[in-house]
mmCIF file of C-alpha atoms in Angstrom:
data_model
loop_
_atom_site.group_PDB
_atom_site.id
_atom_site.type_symbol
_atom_site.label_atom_id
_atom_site.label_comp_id
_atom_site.label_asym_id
_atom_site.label_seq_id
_atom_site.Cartn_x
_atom_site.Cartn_y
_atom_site.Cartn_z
ATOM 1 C CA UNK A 111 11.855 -16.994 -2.213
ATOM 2 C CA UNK A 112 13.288 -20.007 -4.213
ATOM 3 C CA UNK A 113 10.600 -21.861 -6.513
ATOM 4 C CA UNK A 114 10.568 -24.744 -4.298
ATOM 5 C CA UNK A 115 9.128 -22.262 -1.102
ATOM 6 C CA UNK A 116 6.337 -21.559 -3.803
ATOM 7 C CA UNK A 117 5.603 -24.178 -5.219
ATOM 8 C CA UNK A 118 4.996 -25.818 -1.584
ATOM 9 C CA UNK A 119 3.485 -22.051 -0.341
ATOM 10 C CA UNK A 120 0.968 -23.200 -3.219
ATOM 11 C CA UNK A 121 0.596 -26.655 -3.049
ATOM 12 C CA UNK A 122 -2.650 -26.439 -0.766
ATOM 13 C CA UNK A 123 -4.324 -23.988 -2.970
ATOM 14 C CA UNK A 124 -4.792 -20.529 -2.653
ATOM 15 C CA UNK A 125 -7.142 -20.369 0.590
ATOM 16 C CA UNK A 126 -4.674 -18.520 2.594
ATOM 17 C CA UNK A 127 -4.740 -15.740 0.040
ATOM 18 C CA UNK A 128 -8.726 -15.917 0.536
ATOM 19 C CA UNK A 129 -7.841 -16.091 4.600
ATOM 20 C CA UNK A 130 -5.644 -12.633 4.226
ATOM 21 C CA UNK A 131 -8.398 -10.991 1.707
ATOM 22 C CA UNK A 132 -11.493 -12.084 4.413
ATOM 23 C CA UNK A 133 -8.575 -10.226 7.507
ATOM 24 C CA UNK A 134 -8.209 -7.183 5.599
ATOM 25 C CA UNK A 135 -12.103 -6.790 4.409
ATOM 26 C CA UNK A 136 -13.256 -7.150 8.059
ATOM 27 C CA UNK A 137 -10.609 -5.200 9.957
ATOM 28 C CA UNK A 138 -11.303 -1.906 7.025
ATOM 29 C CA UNK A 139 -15.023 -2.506 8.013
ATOM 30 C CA UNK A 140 -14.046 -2.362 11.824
ATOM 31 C CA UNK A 141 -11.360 0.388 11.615
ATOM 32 C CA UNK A 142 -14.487 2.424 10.376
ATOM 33 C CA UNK A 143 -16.661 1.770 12.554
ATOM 34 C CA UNK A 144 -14.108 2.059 15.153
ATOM 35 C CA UNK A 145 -13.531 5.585 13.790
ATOM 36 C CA UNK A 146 -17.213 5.940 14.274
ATOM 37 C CA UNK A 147 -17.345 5.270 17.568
ATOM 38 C CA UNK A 148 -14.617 7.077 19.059
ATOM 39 C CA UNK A 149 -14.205 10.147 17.114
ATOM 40 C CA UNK A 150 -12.640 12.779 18.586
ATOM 41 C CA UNK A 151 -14.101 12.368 21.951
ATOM 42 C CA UNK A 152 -11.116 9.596 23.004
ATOM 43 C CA UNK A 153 -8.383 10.734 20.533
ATOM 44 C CA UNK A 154 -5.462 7.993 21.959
ATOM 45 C CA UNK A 155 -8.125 5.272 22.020
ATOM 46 C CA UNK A 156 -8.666 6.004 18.736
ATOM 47 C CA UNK A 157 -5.390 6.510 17.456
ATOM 48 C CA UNK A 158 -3.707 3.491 18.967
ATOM 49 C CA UNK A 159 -6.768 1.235 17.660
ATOM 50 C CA UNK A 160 -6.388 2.289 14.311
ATOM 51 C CA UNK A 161 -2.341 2.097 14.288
ATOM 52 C CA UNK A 162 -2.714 -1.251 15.634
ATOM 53 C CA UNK A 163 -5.870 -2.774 12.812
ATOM 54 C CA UNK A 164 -3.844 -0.225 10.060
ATOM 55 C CA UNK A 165 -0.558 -2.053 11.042
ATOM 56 C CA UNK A 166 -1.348 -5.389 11.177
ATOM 57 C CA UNK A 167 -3.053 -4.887 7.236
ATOM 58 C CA UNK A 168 0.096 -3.583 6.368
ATOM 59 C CA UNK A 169 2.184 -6.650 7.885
ATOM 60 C CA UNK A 170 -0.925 -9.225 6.363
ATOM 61 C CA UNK A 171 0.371 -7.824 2.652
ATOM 62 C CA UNK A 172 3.799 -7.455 2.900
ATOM 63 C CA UNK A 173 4.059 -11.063 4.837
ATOM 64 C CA UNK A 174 1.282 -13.001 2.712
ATOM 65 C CA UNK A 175 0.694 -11.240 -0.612
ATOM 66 C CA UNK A 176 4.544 -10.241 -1.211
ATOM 67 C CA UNK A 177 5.826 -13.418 0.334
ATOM 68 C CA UNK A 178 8.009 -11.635 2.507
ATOM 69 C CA UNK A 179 7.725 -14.367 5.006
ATOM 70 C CA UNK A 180 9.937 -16.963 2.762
ATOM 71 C CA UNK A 181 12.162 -13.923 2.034
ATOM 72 C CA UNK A 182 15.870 -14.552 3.402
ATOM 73 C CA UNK A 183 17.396 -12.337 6.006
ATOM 74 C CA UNK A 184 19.012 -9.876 2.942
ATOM 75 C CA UNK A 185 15.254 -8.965 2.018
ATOM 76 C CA UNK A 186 14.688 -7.970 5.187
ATOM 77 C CA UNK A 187 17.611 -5.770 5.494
ATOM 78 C CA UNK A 188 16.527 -4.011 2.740
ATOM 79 C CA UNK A 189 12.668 -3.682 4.219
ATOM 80 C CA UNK A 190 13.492 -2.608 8.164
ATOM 81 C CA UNK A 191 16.525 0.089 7.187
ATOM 82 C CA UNK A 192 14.282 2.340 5.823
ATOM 83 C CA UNK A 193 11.549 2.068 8.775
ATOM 84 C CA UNK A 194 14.459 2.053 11.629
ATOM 85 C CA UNK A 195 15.501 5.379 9.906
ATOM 86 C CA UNK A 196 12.156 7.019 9.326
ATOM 87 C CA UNK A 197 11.722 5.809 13.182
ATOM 88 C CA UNK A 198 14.795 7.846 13.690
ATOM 89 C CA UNK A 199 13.114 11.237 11.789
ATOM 90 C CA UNK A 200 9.861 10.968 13.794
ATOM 91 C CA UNK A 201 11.686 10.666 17.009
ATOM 92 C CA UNK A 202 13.723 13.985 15.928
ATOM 93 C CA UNK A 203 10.289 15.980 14.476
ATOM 94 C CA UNK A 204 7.463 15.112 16.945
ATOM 95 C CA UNK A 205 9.083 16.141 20.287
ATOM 96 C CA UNK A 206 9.433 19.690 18.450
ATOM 97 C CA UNK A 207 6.079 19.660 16.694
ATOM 98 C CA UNK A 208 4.508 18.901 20.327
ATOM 99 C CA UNK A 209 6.701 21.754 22.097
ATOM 100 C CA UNK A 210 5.620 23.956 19.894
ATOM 101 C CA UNK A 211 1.870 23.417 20.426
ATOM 102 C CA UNK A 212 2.597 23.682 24.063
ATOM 103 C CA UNK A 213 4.136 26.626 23.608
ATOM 104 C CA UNK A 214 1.088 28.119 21.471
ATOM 105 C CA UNK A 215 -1.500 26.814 24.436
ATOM 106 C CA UNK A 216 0.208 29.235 26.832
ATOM 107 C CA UNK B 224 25.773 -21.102 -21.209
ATOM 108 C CA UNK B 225 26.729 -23.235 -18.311
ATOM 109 C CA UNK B 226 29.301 -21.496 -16.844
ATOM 110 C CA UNK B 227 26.858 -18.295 -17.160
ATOM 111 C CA UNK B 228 24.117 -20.448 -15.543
ATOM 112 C CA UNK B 229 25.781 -21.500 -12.973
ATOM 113 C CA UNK B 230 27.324 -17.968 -11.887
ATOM 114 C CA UNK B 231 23.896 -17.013 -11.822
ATOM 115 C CA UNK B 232 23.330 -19.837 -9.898
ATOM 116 C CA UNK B 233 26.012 -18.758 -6.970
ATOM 117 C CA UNK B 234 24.625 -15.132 -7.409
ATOM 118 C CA UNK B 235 21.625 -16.288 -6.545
ATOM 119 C CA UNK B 236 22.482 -18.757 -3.716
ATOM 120 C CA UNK B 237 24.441 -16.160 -2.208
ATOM 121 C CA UNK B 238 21.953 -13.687 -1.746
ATOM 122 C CA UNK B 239 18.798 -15.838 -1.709
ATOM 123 C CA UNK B 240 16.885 -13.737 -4.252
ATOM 124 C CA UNK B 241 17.457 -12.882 -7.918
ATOM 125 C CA UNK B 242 18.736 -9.757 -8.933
ATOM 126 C CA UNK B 243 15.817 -8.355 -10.229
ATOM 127 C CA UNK B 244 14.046 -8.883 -6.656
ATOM 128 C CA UNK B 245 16.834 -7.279 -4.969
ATOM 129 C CA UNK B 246 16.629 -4.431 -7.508
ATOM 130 C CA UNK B 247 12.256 -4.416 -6.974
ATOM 131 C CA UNK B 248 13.214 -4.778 -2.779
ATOM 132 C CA UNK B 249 15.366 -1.765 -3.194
ATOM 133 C CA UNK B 250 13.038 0.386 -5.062
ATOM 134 C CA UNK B 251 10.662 -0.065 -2.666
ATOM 135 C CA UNK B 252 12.038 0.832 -0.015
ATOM 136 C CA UNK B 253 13.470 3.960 -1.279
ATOM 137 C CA UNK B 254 9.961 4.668 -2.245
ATOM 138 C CA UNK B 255 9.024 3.906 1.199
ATOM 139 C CA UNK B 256 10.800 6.510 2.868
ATOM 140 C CA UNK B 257 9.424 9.230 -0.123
ATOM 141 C CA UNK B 258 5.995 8.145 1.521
ATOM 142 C CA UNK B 259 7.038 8.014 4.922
ATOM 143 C CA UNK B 260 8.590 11.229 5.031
ATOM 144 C CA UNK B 261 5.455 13.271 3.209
ATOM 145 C CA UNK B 262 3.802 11.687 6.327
ATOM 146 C CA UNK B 263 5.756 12.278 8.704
ATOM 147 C CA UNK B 264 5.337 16.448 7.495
ATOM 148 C CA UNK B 265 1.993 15.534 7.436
ATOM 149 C CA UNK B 266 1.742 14.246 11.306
ATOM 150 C CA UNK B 267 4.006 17.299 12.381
ATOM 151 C CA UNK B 268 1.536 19.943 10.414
ATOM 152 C CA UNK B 269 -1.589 18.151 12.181
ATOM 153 C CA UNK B 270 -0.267 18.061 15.579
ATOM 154 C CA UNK B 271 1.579 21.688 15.568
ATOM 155 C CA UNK B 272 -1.614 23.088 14.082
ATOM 156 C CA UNK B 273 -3.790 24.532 17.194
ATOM 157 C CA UNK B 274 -7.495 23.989 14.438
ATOM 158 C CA UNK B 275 -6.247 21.430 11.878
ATOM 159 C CA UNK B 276 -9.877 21.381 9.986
ATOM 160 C CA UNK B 277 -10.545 24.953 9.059
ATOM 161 C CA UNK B 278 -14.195 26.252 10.429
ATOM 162 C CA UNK B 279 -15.650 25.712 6.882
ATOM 163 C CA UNK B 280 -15.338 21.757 6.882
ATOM 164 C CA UNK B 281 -16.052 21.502 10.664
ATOM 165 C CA UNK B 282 -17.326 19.545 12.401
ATOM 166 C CA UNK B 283 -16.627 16.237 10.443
ATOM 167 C CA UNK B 284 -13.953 17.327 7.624
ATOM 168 C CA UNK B 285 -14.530 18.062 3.580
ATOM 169 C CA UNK B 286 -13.563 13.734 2.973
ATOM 170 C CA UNK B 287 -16.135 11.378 2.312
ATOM 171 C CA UNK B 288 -15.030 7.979 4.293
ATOM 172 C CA UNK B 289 -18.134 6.334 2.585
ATOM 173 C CA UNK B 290 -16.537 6.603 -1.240
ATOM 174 C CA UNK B 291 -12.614 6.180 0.430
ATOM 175 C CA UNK B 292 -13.960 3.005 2.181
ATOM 176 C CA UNK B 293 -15.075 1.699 -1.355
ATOM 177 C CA UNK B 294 -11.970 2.840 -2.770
ATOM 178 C CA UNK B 295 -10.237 0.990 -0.280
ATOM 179 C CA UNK B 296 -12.074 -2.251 -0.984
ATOM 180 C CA UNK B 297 -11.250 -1.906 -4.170
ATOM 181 C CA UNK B 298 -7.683 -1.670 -4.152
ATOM 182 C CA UNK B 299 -7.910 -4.667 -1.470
ATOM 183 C CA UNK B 300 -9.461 -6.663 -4.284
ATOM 184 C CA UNK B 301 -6.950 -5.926 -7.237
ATOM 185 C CA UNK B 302 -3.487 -7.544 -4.566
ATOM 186 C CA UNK B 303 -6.076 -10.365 -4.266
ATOM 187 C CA UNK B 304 -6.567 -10.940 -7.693
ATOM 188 C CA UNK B 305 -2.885 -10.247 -8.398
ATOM 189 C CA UNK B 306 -1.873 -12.866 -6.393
ATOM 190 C CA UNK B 307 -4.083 -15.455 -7.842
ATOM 191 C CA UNK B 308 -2.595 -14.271 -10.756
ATOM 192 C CA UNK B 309 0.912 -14.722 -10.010
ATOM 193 C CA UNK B 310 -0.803 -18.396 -8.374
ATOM 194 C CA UNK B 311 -2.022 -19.322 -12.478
ATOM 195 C CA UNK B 312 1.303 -18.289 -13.770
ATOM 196 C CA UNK B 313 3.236 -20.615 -11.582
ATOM 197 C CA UNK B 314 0.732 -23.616 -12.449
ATOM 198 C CA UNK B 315 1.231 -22.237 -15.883
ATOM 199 C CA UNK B 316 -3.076 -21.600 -16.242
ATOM 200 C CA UNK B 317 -2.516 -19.444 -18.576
ATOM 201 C CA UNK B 318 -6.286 -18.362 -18.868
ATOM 202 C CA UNK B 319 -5.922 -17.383 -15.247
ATOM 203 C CA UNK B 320 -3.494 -15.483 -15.332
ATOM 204 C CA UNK B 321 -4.937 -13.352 -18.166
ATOM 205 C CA UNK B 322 -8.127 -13.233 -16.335
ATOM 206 C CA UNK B 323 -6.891 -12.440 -12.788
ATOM 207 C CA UNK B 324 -4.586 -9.333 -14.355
ATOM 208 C CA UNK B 325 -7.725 -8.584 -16.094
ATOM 209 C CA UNK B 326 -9.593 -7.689 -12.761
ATOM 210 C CA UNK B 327 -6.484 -6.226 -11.113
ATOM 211 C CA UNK B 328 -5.985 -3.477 -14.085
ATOM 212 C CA UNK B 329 -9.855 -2.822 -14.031
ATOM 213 C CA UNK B 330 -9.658 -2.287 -10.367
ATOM 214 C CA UNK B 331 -6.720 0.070 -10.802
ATOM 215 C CA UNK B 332 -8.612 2.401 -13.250
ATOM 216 C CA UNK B 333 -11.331 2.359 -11.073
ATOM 217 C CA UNK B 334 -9.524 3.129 -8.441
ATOM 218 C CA UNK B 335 -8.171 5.855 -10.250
ATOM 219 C CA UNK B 336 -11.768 6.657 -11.591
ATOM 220 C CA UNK B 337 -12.912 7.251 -8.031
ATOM 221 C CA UNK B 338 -10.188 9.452 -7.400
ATOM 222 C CA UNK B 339 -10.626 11.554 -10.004
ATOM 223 C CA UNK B 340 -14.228 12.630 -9.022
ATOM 224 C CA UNK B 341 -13.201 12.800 -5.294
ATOM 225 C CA UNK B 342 -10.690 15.696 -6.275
ATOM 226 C CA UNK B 343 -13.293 17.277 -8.741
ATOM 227 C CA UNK B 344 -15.650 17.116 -6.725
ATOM 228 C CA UNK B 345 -13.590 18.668 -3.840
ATOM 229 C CA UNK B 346 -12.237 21.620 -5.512
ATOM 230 C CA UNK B 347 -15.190 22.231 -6.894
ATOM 231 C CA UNK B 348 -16.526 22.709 -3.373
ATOM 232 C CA UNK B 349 -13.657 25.450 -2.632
ATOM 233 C CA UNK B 350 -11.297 22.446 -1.150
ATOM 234 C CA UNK B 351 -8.506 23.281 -2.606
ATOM 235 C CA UNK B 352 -4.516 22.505 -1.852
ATOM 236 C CA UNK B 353 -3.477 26.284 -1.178
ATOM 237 C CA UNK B 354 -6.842 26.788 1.323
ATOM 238 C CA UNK B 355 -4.983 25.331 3.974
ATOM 239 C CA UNK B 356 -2.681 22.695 5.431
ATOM 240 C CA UNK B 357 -5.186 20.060 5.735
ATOM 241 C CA UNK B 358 -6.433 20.349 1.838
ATOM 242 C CA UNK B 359 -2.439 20.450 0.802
ATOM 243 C CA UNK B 360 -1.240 17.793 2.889
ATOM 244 C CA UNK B 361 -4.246 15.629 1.388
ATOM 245 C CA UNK B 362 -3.471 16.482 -2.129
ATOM 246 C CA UNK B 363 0.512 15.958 -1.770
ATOM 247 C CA UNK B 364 -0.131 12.518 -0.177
ATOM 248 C CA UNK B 365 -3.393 11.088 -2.205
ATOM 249 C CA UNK B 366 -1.545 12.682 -5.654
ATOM 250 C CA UNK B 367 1.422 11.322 -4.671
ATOM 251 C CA UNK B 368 -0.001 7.865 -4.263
ATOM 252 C CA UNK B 369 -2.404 8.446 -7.560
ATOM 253 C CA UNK B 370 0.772 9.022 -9.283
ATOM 254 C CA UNK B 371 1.685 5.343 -8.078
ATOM 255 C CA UNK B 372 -1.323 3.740 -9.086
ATOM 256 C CA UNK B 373 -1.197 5.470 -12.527
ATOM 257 C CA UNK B 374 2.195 4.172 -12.885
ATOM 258 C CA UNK B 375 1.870 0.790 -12.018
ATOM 259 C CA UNK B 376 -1.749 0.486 -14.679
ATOM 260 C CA UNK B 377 1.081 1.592 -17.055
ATOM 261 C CA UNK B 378 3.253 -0.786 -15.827
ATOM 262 C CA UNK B 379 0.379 -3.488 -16.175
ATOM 263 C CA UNK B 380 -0.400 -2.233 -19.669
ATOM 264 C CA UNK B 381 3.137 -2.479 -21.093
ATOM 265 C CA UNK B 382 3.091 -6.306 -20.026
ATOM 266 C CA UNK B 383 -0.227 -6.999 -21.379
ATOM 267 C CA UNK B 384 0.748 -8.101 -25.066
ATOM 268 C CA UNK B 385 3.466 -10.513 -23.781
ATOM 269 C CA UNK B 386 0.827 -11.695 -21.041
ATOM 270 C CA UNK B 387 -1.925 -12.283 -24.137
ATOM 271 C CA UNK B 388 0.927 -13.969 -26.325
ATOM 272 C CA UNK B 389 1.412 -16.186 -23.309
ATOM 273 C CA UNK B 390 4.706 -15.551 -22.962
ATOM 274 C CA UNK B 391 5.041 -16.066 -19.128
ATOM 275 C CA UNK B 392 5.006 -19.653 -17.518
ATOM 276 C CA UNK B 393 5.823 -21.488 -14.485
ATOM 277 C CA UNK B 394 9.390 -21.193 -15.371
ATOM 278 C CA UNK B 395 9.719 -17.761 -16.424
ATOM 279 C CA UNK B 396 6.932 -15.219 -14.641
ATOM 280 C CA UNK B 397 9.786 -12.936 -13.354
ATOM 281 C CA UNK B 398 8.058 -9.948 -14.760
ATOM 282 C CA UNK B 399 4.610 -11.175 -13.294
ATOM 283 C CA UNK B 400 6.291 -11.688 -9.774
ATOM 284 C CA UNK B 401 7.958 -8.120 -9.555
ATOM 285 C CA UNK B 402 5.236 -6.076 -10.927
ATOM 286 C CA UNK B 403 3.161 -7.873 -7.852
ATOM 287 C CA UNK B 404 5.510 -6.341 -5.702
ATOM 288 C CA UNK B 405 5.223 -3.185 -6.956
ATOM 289 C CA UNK B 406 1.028 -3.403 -6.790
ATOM 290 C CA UNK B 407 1.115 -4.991 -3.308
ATOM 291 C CA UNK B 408 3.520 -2.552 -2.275
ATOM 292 C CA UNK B 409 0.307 0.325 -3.715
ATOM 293 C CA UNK B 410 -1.967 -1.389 -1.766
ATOM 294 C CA UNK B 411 0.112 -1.231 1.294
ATOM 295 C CA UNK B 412 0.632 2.595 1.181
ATOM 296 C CA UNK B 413 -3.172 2.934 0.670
ATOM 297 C CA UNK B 414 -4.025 0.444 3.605
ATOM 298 C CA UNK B 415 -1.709 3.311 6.215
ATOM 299 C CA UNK B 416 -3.196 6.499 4.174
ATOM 300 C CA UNK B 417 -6.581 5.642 4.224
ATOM 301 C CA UNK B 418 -6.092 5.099 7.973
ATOM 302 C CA UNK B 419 -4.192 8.426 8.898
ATOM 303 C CA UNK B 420 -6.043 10.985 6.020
ATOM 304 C CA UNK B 421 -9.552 9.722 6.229
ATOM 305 C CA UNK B 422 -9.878 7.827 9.703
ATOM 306 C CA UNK B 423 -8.084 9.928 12.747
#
């Protein structure tokens, strides 16, 4: 991010930094009461609500708080390698790791 | 000193972002995969394992969300307050910036604080990392990401004295902008851990 892409980032102020801090207080408060609600009685449900609220917290930071939305395309590179290849692992490990508690439940 | 400026200049227009960004970028996300791959064990564990919480912790699990969820706040607090302080530096408010890094090393240590009696007070209750999967695979991945914390108060410390002599400004807060990235980066891991440890 050039000083100029700051410089303008921060011209209004720092309210969007309040915005993000407001997103991430309320959707912490939410993913546990969301926990609360769900438990263990609708484990996907739960699961795929908390990927999606703990995801989108992640993205807030990394976007907002680390600038990585006025990063250039070679930040980037450097950011989604590692996730396409951990993507890679956990589409290698889980299939097994679910067999295999299959295979225990028989 | 031009010729050196303005090779730096191409360096930088070449890869739109300075070295030392590139260098922080990099680190990361080598750290990232050290994370990612202690949680990827820890998914496979959990989901091979036919009774992930042994009978002693059941129903609800040995972790306290109520003191993690205050932990969590706090730690949400500190990348706030670091990026208002990377905001002062920029407009060269010098008082700001002191103030604002202030806040984010006292959250830090009490971050850390918290931590500290979590685990005391855990293995004090028999929960400890060779009882069972669940207790190691919490210790590996909260230590691991203590450790980071830890490191990055250091981090904060060692700048301190050059932050009190005011030797950062709106022209030169390279330091200030990088160890961000490093503390974002904390808060970030914390954000997904909190959510897979303490939550599902």
């Amino acid at each position: 991010m050039s000083a100029a892409d700051v410089a303008e980032h921060e011209h209004h102020g720092t309210g969007l930094y309040w915005k993000i801090f407001g997103a991430l207080t309320v959707l912490t408060v939410v993913e546990i009461l969301w926990a609360g609600w769900f438990g263990s009685d609708a484990f996907i449900v739960l699961v795929l609500g908390l990927g999606l609220m703990a995801g989108t917290k992640a993205l807030l930071v990394a976007l907002y708080y680390m600038h990585l939305k006025q990063e250039r395309a070679l930040i980037y590179i450097l950011v989604v390698t590692p996730l396409v290849l951990v993507l890679i692992m956990i589409l290698g490990f889980l299939p097994d790791a679910i067999w295999d508690l299959s295979q225990q439940a028989r | 000193m031009s010729d050196t400026g303005s090779a730096h200049a191409a360096q930088r227009e070449s890869f739109g972002a300075t070295p030392g960004k590139i260098g922080m970028w990099l680190f990361l996300a080598s750290d990232a995969m050290g994370f990612m791959g202690l949680i990827i064990a820890y998914m496979v564990l959990r989901i091979a394992s036919p009774v992930w919480i042994p009978e002693q912790w059941q129903p609800d699990g040995a972790l306290a969300i109520g003191l993690t969820a205050v932990m969590t706040f706090i730690l949400i607090c500190s990348s706030m307050t670091m990026v208002l302080a990377l905001a002062a530096v920029r407009r060269d408010d010098q008082k700001g910036l002191v103030r604002y890094l202030g806040l984010t090393l006292l959250g830090g240590l009490t971050f850390l604080g918290l931590q500290v009696y979590e685990w005391t007070h855990l293995i004090h209750s028999g929960f400890t990392a060779p009882s069972s999967n669940y207790a190691a695979t919490f210790f590996s991945l909260t230590g691991f990401h203590g450790a980071h914390v830890t490191s990055g108060v250091i981090y904060l410390l060692i700048l301190f004295p050059s932050i009190l002599k005011g030797k950062f400004s709106s022209t030169n807060h390279s330091p200030i902008e990088l160890y961000g990235l490093f503390w974002h980066f904390v808060d970030l891991v914390w954000i997904i851990l909190f959510t897979i440890i303490y939550l599902i």
